[in-house]
XYZ file of C-alpha atoms in Angstrom:
106
model
C 0.000 0.050 -0.049
C 1.562 3.296 -0.877
C 2.719 5.520 2.234
C 1.265 9.012 2.645
C 4.383 9.838 4.194
C 6.836 11.615 2.142
C 10.348 10.957 1.489
C 13.764 12.547 0.449
C 12.994 14.199 -3.242
C 9.321 14.469 -3.229
C 8.863 11.148 -3.682
C 6.416 8.992 -1.476
C 6.754 5.059 -1.885
C 6.230 3.229 0.820
C 9.034 2.142 2.976
C 7.372 -1.165 3.834
C 7.925 -1.984 0.074
C 11.325 -0.474 -0.181
C 12.466 -2.275 3.023
C 10.719 -5.266 3.991
C 11.775 -7.532 6.769
C 10.452 -11.184 6.016
C 8.499 -12.016 8.927
C 6.953 -15.431 6.780
C 10.095 -17.281 8.060
C 9.661 -20.889 9.589
C 9.544 -21.152 13.229
C 9.150 -17.498 13.914
C 7.164 -16.415 16.791
C 4.993 -13.433 17.762
C 4.938 -12.300 14.212
C 2.588 -9.288 15.151
C 5.157 -8.140 17.978
C 7.912 -8.477 15.137
C 6.078 -6.337 12.623
C 5.157 -3.909 15.128
C 8.847 -3.366 15.934
C 9.496 -3.298 12.094
C 7.061 -0.471 11.483
C 9.214 1.536 14.467
C 12.403 1.229 12.682
C 11.026 2.101 8.919
C 9.558 5.183 10.894
C 12.803 6.023 12.320
C 14.551 5.406 8.948
C 12.138 7.366 7.097
C 12.718 10.218 9.721
C 16.179 10.102 9.201
C 16.416 10.003 5.282
C 13.354 13.578 5.678
C 15.115 15.512 8.286
C 18.843 14.800 7.774
C 20.801 16.938 4.866
C 22.524 14.811 2.715
C 25.365 16.014 -0.148
C 25.569 12.532 -1.520
C 24.398 12.610 -5.197
C 21.891 9.703 -5.442
C 21.343 9.122 -1.796
C 18.423 7.037 -1.525
C 19.316 4.455 -4.236
C 23.043 4.318 -2.611
C 21.418 4.044 0.953
C 18.869 1.001 -0.602
C 22.120 -0.871 -2.425
C 23.552 -0.807 1.063
C 20.413 -2.214 2.888
C 20.561 -5.060 0.529
C 24.318 -5.826 1.237
C 23.851 -6.129 4.918
C 20.394 -7.932 4.231
C 22.788 -10.600 1.953
C 25.751 -10.498 4.588
C 23.374 -11.482 6.975
C 21.919 -14.122 4.862
C 25.319 -15.391 4.347
C 26.004 -15.638 7.785
C 23.147 -17.650 8.726
C 23.584 -20.159 6.040
C 27.144 -20.551 7.214
C 25.999 -21.333 10.824
C 23.662 -23.866 10.059
C 26.499 -25.519 7.881
C 28.517 -25.641 10.819
C 25.596 -26.852 12.976
C 25.454 -29.635 10.260
C 28.752 -30.419 9.771
C 30.667 -29.972 13.389
C 30.144 -32.943 15.884
C 28.395 -31.054 19.361
C 31.236 -31.580 21.285
C 33.504 -29.222 19.391
C 30.687 -26.556 18.277
C 31.046 -23.498 20.530
C 28.534 -23.522 23.577
C 27.065 -19.865 22.810
C 26.171 -21.243 19.415
C 24.582 -24.575 20.784
C 22.496 -22.250 22.907
C 20.928 -20.490 19.485
C 19.470 -24.234 18.455
C 18.263 -25.352 22.062
C 14.822 -24.267 21.613
C 14.599 -25.686 17.877
C 15.776 -29.426 18.791
C 12.787 -31.365 19.266
């Protein structure tokens, strides 16, 4: 849904469409709370974009590319983390990492 809020440069696209943070992952708990939290972050991000002076040409597209880069880095680390869980014997897996998987084991 288009946002009624205004972005830098007079554009009014929805930040939700530009910066979706997926909540449809399997095993995700408290989806409504997560979506509410994400909305708060999106509003703060929009406020930053609208009220901060930027002297960088094409600021918005560059910023969106950085967000995409950060998502890719996060996805790569998550993939590597799961690979480590599968490949490493439990006794060699760092205890702090094992805590991440505690609730998921059935």
